[in-house]
Amino acid sequence: MKNNFRLFWSRALKHFLKLTLLMALLFGVMVATDTLAIGPRQLLGYRGVILLVAMVGISLAYPSYGYSTVRLQASVATHREQIIAAMARNGYALQSEEQGVLTFRATGWWKRLTNMGDDALVVKQVEGDAMELSGVRKEVENARFRIVGEIGRQ
């Protein structure tokens, strides 16, 4: 439970930092091109508070919708090589393996940077002939597509 709490706040804080950097970049471009419709006083006033509250709200909601776990009908032991090949095509390399749990990390620096180090995808065996794939929602869906295609090719 404590680990989930820490993970939730870590993911929320990382998303808040991404939003803050994006807004700073956006406002910087708008100031540089002289298209900013409000002054610094308004930005630090009521409108700025509304923007900050919205960013905090989005960041707190992100861990709930930005990460997912999907179940696939396949065995990690039987399809290990196909899973590793599919993940390699998706830009991930096997980082660790223990007791039916494969942990993959992004190989590209850009993917690691944009995910702020939260780039792990975990494939683990669950009951019967099923496995779960969990991580960042977009990456999980891309990996699921590749794994299903790779296993279907065999």
Coordinates of C-alpha atoms in Angstrom, one line a residue:
M1 CA 0.0 0.0 0.0
K2 CA 2.8 2.4 0.9
N3 CA 4.6 1.6 -2.3
N4 CA 1.4 2.4 -4.4
F5 CA 1.0 5.7 -2.5
R6 CA 4.6 6.6 -3.3
L7 CA 4.2 5.5 -6.9
F8 CA 1.0 7.6 -7.3
W9 CA 2.6 10.8 -6.0
S10 CA 5.8 10.2 -8.0
R11 CA 3.8 9.9 -11.2
A12 CA 1.6 12.9 -10.4
L13 CA 4.7 15.0 -9.7
K14 CA 6.4 14.0 -12.9
H15 CA 3.3 14.9 -14.9
F16 CA 3.1 18.2 -13.1
L17 CA 6.7 19.0 -14.0
K18 CA 6.0 18.1 -17.7
L19 CA 3.0 20.4 -17.7
T20 CA 5.0 23.2 -16.1
L21 CA 7.8 22.9 -18.6
L22 CA 5.2 22.8 -21.5
M23 CA 3.5 25.9 -20.2
A24 CA 6.8 27.7 -19.6
L25 CA 7.8 26.9 -23.2
L26 CA 4.5 28.0 -24.5
F27 CA 4.5 31.3 -22.7
G28 CA 8.2 31.8 -23.7
V29 CA 7.3 31.4 -27.4
M30 CA 4.3 33.7 -27.0
V31 CA 6.5 36.4 -25.3
A32 CA 9.2 36.1 -27.9
T33 CA 6.6 36.5 -30.8
D34 CA 4.7 39.2 -28.9
T35 CA 1.4 37.2 -29.1
L36 CA 0.8 36.9 -25.3
A37 CA -2.6 38.5 -24.7
I38 CA -2.1 39.0 -21.0
G39 CA 0.5 40.7 -19.0
P40 CA 2.7 39.2 -16.3
R41 CA 0.5 40.8 -13.6
Q42 CA -2.5 38.9 -14.9
L43 CA -0.5 35.7 -15.2
L44 CA 0.5 36.0 -11.5
G45 CA -3.1 37.0 -10.5
Y46 CA -6.4 35.2 -10.8
R47 CA -5.8 33.7 -14.3
G48 CA -2.5 32.3 -13.1
V49 CA -4.2 30.7 -10.1
I50 CA -6.9 29.1 -12.3
L51 CA -4.2 27.7 -14.6
L52 CA -2.2 26.4 -11.6
V53 CA -5.3 24.7 -10.1
A54 CA -6.1 23.1 -13.5
M55 CA -2.5 21.8 -13.9
V56 CA -2.6 20.3 -10.3
G57 CA -6.0 18.7 -11.1
I58 CA -4.8 17.2 -14.3
S59 CA -1.6 16.0 -12.7
L60 CA -3.5 14.3 -9.8
A61 CA -5.8 12.5 -12.3
Y62 CA -3.0 11.4 -14.6
P63 CA -1.8 8.3 -12.6
S64 CA -5.4 6.9 -12.9
Y65 CA -5.7 7.3 -16.7
G66 CA -2.1 7.5 -17.9
Y67 CA -1.2 4.0 -16.9
S68 CA -2.8 0.7 -17.6
T69 CA -2.6 -3.1 -17.4
V70 CA -3.9 -5.4 -20.1
R71 CA -4.3 -9.1 -20.1
L72 CA -3.2 -11.3 -23.1
Q73 CA -3.8 -14.9 -23.8
A74 CA -0.2 -16.1 -24.0
S75 CA 2.4 -17.7 -21.8
V76 CA 5.5 -15.8 -20.9
A77 CA 7.5 -19.1 -20.8
T78 CA 6.3 -20.4 -24.1
H79 CA 6.4 -17.1 -26.0
R80 CA 9.5 -15.5 -24.3
E81 CA 11.5 -15.0 -27.5
Q82 CA 8.6 -13.5 -29.4
I83 CA 7.8 -11.1 -26.5
I84 CA 11.5 -10.0 -26.4
A85 CA 11.6 -9.5 -30.2
A86 CA 8.3 -7.6 -30.2
M87 CA 9.5 -5.3 -27.4
A88 CA 12.8 -4.7 -29.2
R89 CA 10.9 -3.6 -32.3
N90 CA 8.9 -1.3 -30.0
G91 CA 12.1 0.3 -28.7
Y92 CA 12.5 -1.6 -25.4
A93 CA 15.2 -3.9 -24.1
L94 CA 15.0 -6.6 -21.5
Q95 CA 16.3 -5.2 -18.2
S96 CA 15.5 -8.0 -15.8
E97 CA 13.8 -11.3 -15.6
E98 CA 12.7 -13.2 -12.5
Q99 CA 10.1 -15.9 -11.9
G100 CA 7.9 -15.2 -14.9
V101 CA 8.2 -11.4 -14.7
L102 CA 10.0 -9.6 -17.6
T103 CA 10.9 -5.9 -17.1
F104 CA 11.7 -3.9 -20.2
R105 CA 13.1 -0.4 -20.4
A106 CA 13.2 2.1 -23.3
T107 CA 16.4 2.0 -25.3
G108 CA 16.1 5.5 -26.7
W109 CA 17.1 8.6 -24.8
W110 CA 14.2 10.7 -26.1
K111 CA 11.6 8.1 -24.9
R112 CA 13.3 7.9 -21.5
L113 CA 13.4 11.7 -21.2
T114 CA 9.8 12.3 -22.2
N115 CA 8.6 9.6 -19.8
M116 CA 10.9 11.1 -17.1
G117 CA 12.4 7.8 -16.3
D118 CA 9.1 6.1 -15.8
D119 CA 9.5 4.0 -19.0
A120 CA 9.4 0.5 -17.6
L121 CA 7.0 -2.0 -19.1
V122 CA 6.4 -5.2 -17.1
V123 CA 5.2 -8.5 -18.5
K124 CA 4.2 -11.1 -15.9
Q125 CA 2.6 -14.5 -16.0
V126 CA -0.8 -14.7 -14.2
E127 CA -3.1 -17.7 -13.7
G128 CA -3.3 -20.3 -16.5
D129 CA -2.2 -19.3 -20.0
A130 CA -2.5 -15.6 -19.5
M131 CA -0.1 -12.7 -19.0
E132 CA -0.4 -9.1 -18.0
L133 CA 1.4 -6.1 -19.6
S134 CA 1.6 -3.0 -17.5
G135 CA 3.1 0.5 -17.8
V136 CA 2.4 3.8 -19.5
R137 CA -0.9 3.4 -21.4
K138 CA 0.3 4.5 -24.8
E139 CA 3.4 2.2 -24.6
V140 CA 1.3 -0.7 -23.3
E141 CA -1.1 -0.5 -26.2
N142 CA 1.8 -0.3 -28.7
A143 CA 3.5 -3.2 -27.1
R144 CA 0.3 -5.2 -27.0
F145 CA -0.2 -4.7 -30.7
R146 CA 3.3 -5.8 -31.5
I147 CA 3.3 -8.9 -29.1
V148 CA 0.0 -10.1 -30.5
G149 CA 1.3 -9.7 -34.0
E150 CA 4.6 -11.5 -33.2
I151 CA 2.8 -14.4 -31.5
G152 CA 0.3 -14.7 -34.4
R153 CA 3.2 -14.9 -36.8
Q154 CA 4.7 -18.0 -35.3

